[in-house]
Tab-separated table of C-alpha atoms in Angstrom:
chain	number	residue	atom	x	y	z
A	1	MET	CA	-0.104	-0.090	0.026
A	2	ALA	CA	2.802	2.382	0.878
A	3	ARG	CA	4.378	1.853	-2.583
A	4	VAL	CA	1.145	2.625	-4.301
A	5	PHE	CA	0.672	5.908	-2.477
A	6	ASP	CA	4.134	6.955	-3.489
A	7	VAL	CA	3.819	5.944	-6.951
A	8	LEU	CA	0.544	7.974	-7.398
A	9	ASP	CA	2.013	10.922	-5.714
A	10	ASP	CA	5.285	10.827	-7.912
A	11	LEU	CA	2.985	10.446	-11.026
A	12	PHE	CA	0.556	13.250	-10.298
A	13	GLY	CA	2.243	15.353	-7.730
A	14	LEU	CA	-0.677	15.212	-5.445
A	15	PRO	CA	-0.447	15.160	-1.660
A	16	LYS	CA	-2.153	12.109	0.113
A	17	HIS	CA	-4.722	12.647	2.664
A	18	TYR	CA	-5.308	10.956	5.861
A	19	VAL	CA	-8.409	11.031	8.196
A	20	LEU	CA	-7.202	10.905	11.718
A	21	ALA	CA	-9.232	11.715	14.912
A	22	GLY	CA	-11.703	13.685	12.673
A	23	LEU	CA	-9.224	15.571	10.812
A	24	SER	CA	-8.445	15.423	7.105
A	25	VAL	CA	-4.827	16.364	6.661
A	26	PRO	CA	-2.586	16.251	3.576
A	27	THR	CA	0.797	14.332	3.876
A	28	ARG	CA	3.634	14.414	1.286
A	29	SER	CA	5.668	11.404	0.151
A	30	ARG	CA	9.300	10.725	0.774
A	31	GLY	CA	11.085	8.171	-1.467
A	32	ASP	CA	13.964	7.660	1.077
A	33	VAL	CA	12.040	6.245	3.922
A	34	GLN	CA	8.842	4.354	4.586
A	35	THR	CA	5.884	6.552	5.033
A	36	CYS	CA	3.072	4.117	5.409
A	37	THR	CA	2.662	0.965	7.348
A	38	ASP	CA	1.328	-2.251	6.211
A	39	TRP	CA	-2.011	-1.535	7.718
A	40	GLY	CA	-2.351	1.894	6.227
A	41	SER	CA	-1.267	4.404	8.909
A	42	PRO	CA	1.159	7.019	8.261
A	43	VAL	CA	4.760	7.142	9.487
A	44	ILE	CA	5.587	10.817	10.200
A	45	TRP	CA	8.688	12.134	8.946
A	46	ASP	CA	10.073	15.879	8.294
A	47	GLY	CA	8.960	17.162	4.874
A	48	MET	CA	5.694	15.051	4.825
A	49	PHE	CA	3.382	17.550	6.369
A	50	ASP	CA	2.652	21.308	6.608
A	51	PRO	CA	2.985	22.180	10.160
A	52	ASP	CA	0.627	25.362	9.860
A	53	HIS	CA	-2.122	23.384	8.244
A	54	TYR	CA	-2.114	20.773	11.196
A	55	ASP	CA	-2.074	23.480	13.725
A	56	GLN	CA	-4.918	25.450	12.155
A	57	GLU	CA	-7.049	22.184	11.841
A	58	HIS	CA	-6.392	21.305	15.591
A	59	ARG	CA	-7.154	24.877	16.817
A	60	ARG	CA	-10.304	24.731	14.706
A	61	ASN	CA	-11.285	21.529	16.403
A	62	HIS	CA	-10.387	22.844	19.894
A	63	SER	CA	-7.762	20.128	20.553
A	64	SER	CA	-6.079	20.093	23.811
A	65	VAL	CA	-3.117	17.803	25.070
A	66	SER	CA	-1.913	16.422	28.332
A	67	LEU	CA	1.610	15.505	28.810
A	68	THR	CA	2.527	12.831	31.660
A	69	VAL	CA	5.878	12.289	32.928
A	70	PHE	CA	7.235	10.435	36.029
A	71	ALA	CA	9.920	11.942	37.904
A	72	VAL	CA	10.600	9.777	40.870
A	73	GLY	CA	13.547	9.715	43.295
A	74	ARG	CA	16.789	11.208	41.816
A	75	TYR	CA	15.269	11.552	38.305
A	76	LEU	CA	13.420	14.409	39.299
A	77	ASP	CA	16.414	16.631	40.143
A	78	ALA	CA	18.449	15.252	37.161
A	79	TYR	CA	16.075	15.702	34.377
A	80	LEU	CA	12.703	17.302	35.038
A	81	GLU	CA	13.446	20.848	34.820
A	82	ALA	CA	15.095	20.468	31.434
A	83	LEU	CA	12.217	18.454	29.974
A	84	LEU	CA	9.591	21.043	31.092
A	85	LEU	CA	11.624	24.058	29.902
A	86	SER	CA	12.306	22.529	26.459
A	87	ALA	CA	8.480	21.519	26.224
A	88	GLU	CA	7.500	25.010	26.621
A	89	ARG	CA	9.736	25.936	23.696
A	90	HIS	CA	8.779	22.897	21.378
A	91	PHE	CA	5.743	20.781	22.471
A	92	MET	CA	2.500	21.396	21.035
A	93	VAL	CA	3.141	25.126	21.071
A	94	ALA	CA	0.138	25.912	19.205
A	95	LEU	CA	-2.413	24.251	21.555
A	96	PRO	CA	-3.411	24.157	25.217
A	97	VAL	CA	-1.278	21.797	27.084
A	98	THR	CA	-1.486	20.561	30.868
A	99	TYR	CA	1.616	18.938	32.224
A	100	TYR	CA	0.930	16.037	34.832
A	101	VAL	CA	4.178	15.447	36.991
A	102	PHE	CA	3.981	12.167	38.774
A	103	THR	CA	6.505	12.171	41.618
A	104	ASP	CA	7.198	10.986	45.296
A	105	VAL	CA	8.592	14.288	46.050
A	106	PRO	CA	5.911	16.947	44.978
A	107	GLU	CA	7.694	19.687	47.061
A	108	ARG	CA	10.894	19.456	44.764
A	109	VAL	CA	8.991	20.035	41.509
A	110	PRO	CA	10.500	23.145	39.938
A	111	ASP	CA	8.517	26.250	39.456
A	112	ILE	CA	8.551	26.833	35.777
A	113	GLN	CA	7.193	29.764	34.270
A	114	LEU	CA	4.438	28.616	31.664
A	115	GLY	CA	3.095	30.278	28.617
A	116	PRO	CA	-0.513	31.126	27.922
A	117	GLU	CA	-2.847	28.015	28.061
A	118	ARG	CA	-0.297	25.977	29.812
A	119	SER	CA	-0.716	24.677	33.219
A	120	LEU	CA	1.061	21.965	35.464
A	121	LYS	CA	-0.355	19.490	37.901
A	122	VAL	CA	1.496	17.377	40.466
A	123	VAL	CA	0.360	13.855	41.232
A	124	ARG	CA	1.995	11.959	44.087
A	125	VAL	CA	2.884	8.490	43.584
A	126	GLN	CA	4.246	5.715	45.838
A	127	ARG	CA	8.107	4.975	45.518
A	128	HIS	CA	8.708	1.219	44.911
A	129	SER	CA	11.867	-0.595	46.006
A	130	ARG	CA	12.829	-1.916	42.686
A	131	TRP	CA	13.354	0.385	39.573
A	132	GLN	CA	11.513	-2.051	37.353
A	133	ASP	CA	8.308	-1.837	39.447
A	134	ILE	CA	8.521	2.030	39.255
A	135	SER	CA	8.544	1.640	35.526
A	136	MET	CA	5.806	-0.756	35.236
A	137	MET	CA	3.514	0.922	37.804
A	138	HIS	CA	3.430	3.755	35.426
A	139	MET	CA	0.434	2.349	33.569
A	140	ARG	CA	-1.875	2.081	36.524
A	141	ALA	CA	-1.226	5.686	37.550
A	142	ILE	CA	-1.629	7.205	33.982
A	143	ALA	CA	-5.073	5.179	33.678
A	144	ASP	CA	-6.249	6.553	37.115
A	145	ALA	CA	-5.242	10.103	36.332
A	146	ILE	CA	-6.939	9.923	33.041
A	147	GLU	CA	-10.138	8.659	34.771
A	148	SER	CA	-10.062	11.348	37.608
A	149	GLN	CA	-8.739	14.291	35.849
A	150	ILE	CA	-7.217	14.185	32.317
A	151	ARG	CA	-10.499	13.214	30.626
A	152	GLN	CA	-12.320	16.312	31.710
A	153	TYR	CA	-9.623	18.838	30.208
A	154	SER	CA	-7.838	17.165	27.276
A	155	ARG	CA	-8.734	15.494	24.196
A	156	TYR	CA	-5.235	13.778	23.671
A	157	VAL	CA	-2.553	12.315	25.940
A	158	PHE	CA	1.043	11.973	25.419
A	159	CYS	CA	3.316	9.989	27.787
A	160	PHE	CA	7.128	10.748	28.028
A	161	ASP	CA	10.051	9.359	29.926
A	162	VAL	CA	11.613	12.154	31.990
A	163	ASP	CA	15.181	11.655	30.682
A	164	GLN	CA	14.760	13.497	27.437
A	165	VAL	CA	14.955	16.912	25.996
A	166	PHE	CA	12.891	18.494	23.199
A	167	VAL	CA	15.290	20.168	20.688
A	168	GLY	CA	12.675	20.621	17.740
A	169	ARG	CA	9.015	21.078	16.846
A	170	PHE	CA	7.147	18.291	18.422
A	171	GLY	CA	3.645	19.304	17.271
A	172	SER	CA	0.110	18.659	16.244
A	173	GLU	CA	1.114	16.313	13.201
A	174	ALA	CA	1.899	13.838	15.844
A	175	LEU	CA	-1.699	13.752	17.253
A	176	GLY	CA	-3.963	10.778	16.468
A	177	ASP	CA	-6.313	8.312	17.975
A	178	SER	CA	-3.287	5.973	18.888
A	179	VAL	CA	0.334	7.010	18.602
A	180	ALA	CA	3.356	5.015	18.698
A	181	LEU	CA	7.199	5.753	18.081
A	182	SER	CA	8.979	3.349	15.984
A	183	ARG	CA	12.324	2.394	17.442
A	184	ALA	CA	12.873	-0.350	14.869
A	185	TYR	CA	11.266	-2.205	11.971
A	186	MET	CA	11.236	-6.044	12.456
A	187	GLU	CA	11.880	-8.368	9.695
A	188	THR	CA	8.764	-10.478	10.951
A	189	GLY	CA	6.042	-8.899	12.567
A	190	ASP	CA	5.523	-5.059	12.864
A	191	PHE	CA	7.342	-2.037	14.276
A	192	TYR	CA	9.037	-2.317	17.616
A	193	CYS	CA	7.778	0.620	19.708
A	194	HIS	CA	9.644	2.679	22.204
A	195	ALA	CA	7.764	3.305	25.718
A	196	ALA	CA	9.650	6.588	26.209
A	197	VAL	CA	6.939	8.150	24.022
A	198	PHE	CA	3.345	7.079	23.414
A	199	GLY	CA	-0.072	8.593	23.106
A	200	GLY	CA	-3.396	9.089	21.580
A	201	SER	CA	-6.887	10.167	22.396
A	202	TRP	CA	-7.559	10.012	26.058
A	203	GLN	CA	-9.978	7.083	25.617
A	204	THR	CA	-7.333	5.127	23.669
A	205	VAL	CA	-4.581	5.635	26.238
A	206	LYS	CA	-6.689	4.854	29.125
A	207	ASN	CA	-7.524	1.438	27.423
A	208	MET	CA	-3.880	1.007	26.644
A	209	THR	CA	-2.545	1.600	30.095
A	210	GLU	CA	-5.287	-0.333	31.853
A	211	THR	CA	-4.681	-3.432	29.589
A	212	CYS	CA	-0.735	-3.170	30.068
A	213	TYR	CA	-1.508	-3.157	33.747
A	214	GLN	CA	-3.545	-6.007	33.776
A	215	THR	CA	-1.006	-7.988	32.021
A	216	ILE	CA	1.763	-6.972	34.179
A	217	MET	CA	-0.453	-8.026	37.243
A	218	GLU	CA	-1.043	-11.338	35.676
A	219	ASP	CA	2.602	-11.908	35.195
A	220	LYS	CA	3.386	-10.987	38.597
A	221	GLU	CA	0.503	-13.570	39.764
A	222	ASN	CA	2.666	-16.264	37.844
A	223	GLN	CA	5.872	-15.078	39.259
A	224	MET	CA	7.088	-13.930	35.702
A	225	GLU	CA	8.490	-10.611	34.428
A	226	ALA	CA	8.752	-9.286	31.021
A	227	LEU	CA	12.233	-8.799	29.788
A	228	TRP	CA	11.718	-5.019	28.860
A	229	HIS	CA	9.102	-4.603	31.702
A	230	ASP	CA	6.461	-2.085	30.604
A	231	GLU	CA	7.833	-1.632	27.142
A	232	SER	CA	7.158	-5.345	26.391
A	233	HIS	CA	3.578	-4.971	27.328
A	234	LEU	CA	3.225	-1.843	25.478
A	235	ASN	CA	4.412	-3.608	22.345
A	236	LYS	CA	1.982	-6.520	22.924
A	237	TYR	CA	-0.754	-4.157	23.037
A	238	LEU	CA	0.116	-2.232	19.945
A	239	TRP	CA	0.773	-5.536	18.050
A	240	LEU	CA	-2.693	-6.536	18.783
A	241	HIS	CA	-4.406	-2.930	18.439
A	242	LYS	CA	-2.345	-1.289	15.559
A	243	PRO	CA	-1.575	2.442	16.004
A	244	SER	CA	-3.273	4.797	13.784
A	245	ARG	CA	-0.044	6.945	13.607
A	246	VAL	CA	3.696	5.871	13.980
A	247	LEU	CA	6.275	8.665	14.701
A	248	SER	CA	9.632	8.260	13.161
A	249	PRO	CA	12.891	8.265	15.107
A	250	GLU	CA	12.964	11.995	14.673
A	251	TYR	CA	10.647	12.200	17.590
A	252	CYS	CA	13.043	10.467	20.026
A	253	TRP	CA	16.705	9.967	19.055
A	254	SER	CA	20.011	9.680	20.849
A	255	SER	CA	23.064	11.655	19.897
A	256	ASP	CA	25.123	8.634	20.641
A	257	ILE	CA	23.770	6.592	17.906
A	258	GLY	CA	25.077	9.332	15.350
A	259	TYR	CA	24.232	10.587	11.889
A	260	ARG	CA	21.464	9.386	9.501
A	261	GLY	CA	20.958	10.723	6.203
A	262	ASP	CA	17.122	10.003	6.270
A	263	MET	CA	16.835	12.143	9.370
A	264	HIS	CA	16.509	15.749	8.385
A	265	VAL	CA	15.748	17.009	11.920
A	266	THR	CA	15.671	15.860	15.455
A	267	ARG	CA	12.776	16.744	17.730
A	268	LEU	CA	13.332	14.837	21.045
A	269	LEU	CA	16.818	13.761	22.248
A	270	TRP	CA	17.564	11.167	24.962
A	271	ALA	CA	19.647	12.737	28.010
A	272	LYS	CA	22.782	11.344	29.365
A	273	LYS	CA	21.947	8.488	31.645
A	274	ASN	CA	23.857	7.581	34.665
A	275	TYR	CA	21.990	4.508	35.786
A	276	ASP	CA	24.391	3.438	38.660
A	277	THR	CA	23.432	6.492	40.748
A	278	LEU	CA	19.893	7.189	39.382
A	279	ARG	CA	18.450	3.789	40.045
A	280	VAL	CA	19.491	3.541	43.694
A	281	THR	CA	16.453	3.211	45.787
A	282	VAL	CA	15.871	3.453	49.546
């Protein structure tokens, strides 16, 4: 299907259109990368979209976004302020945004000066003795927050790891009913998706996180633990429930990996990590 779209675009010079979350938006083809999944969802790369068009359509539809992030233990002091400051410059700047910071130390959340139609809410969470449990319990906390608060204020939810920094536009072109970040393309199966970035409509993200939490607890009852913890459960969910939108590696990259000719821009970068000190729990 991707090749059919690309050939038609090359022959007639016409942009493709995808209907996502009630919006009809044009996308352009790129011949050097995969721009469509086998099930017909777009893979978003620079050069495929008109950012102003997306922003106008979403403003017209009164779209709003919640960003969730967990900053537990030493991760808060190491990363949270940089993430929030960079999000103010680059994340959904055309739309209303509410930040939800989940932490065990609410009093240490930095006081960030926010722009118009931007707000921040702090949610206290329990600190677990193992970092693996901290990671996996994210799913339950996100689902609870969507049910109790987020669904009242935001149409979309994006979930991020805290140890990242926005360095370029991460805008409304990324919004859809179910959004996954491509970490790799598998020779068999589908894309392998990164748990550092996922999102969608609040209804879809609520179902996604509730399902992942249920399968995590089923594993615990059977004294099992997935190899990559919450990311393994997320990938199983996305394999069974195909995302309506896949973000290219532009939307989460590591400078340690180096240069790639097909990446014209970088939008989100992994921060330097020192797990020996950050993952110490008490």
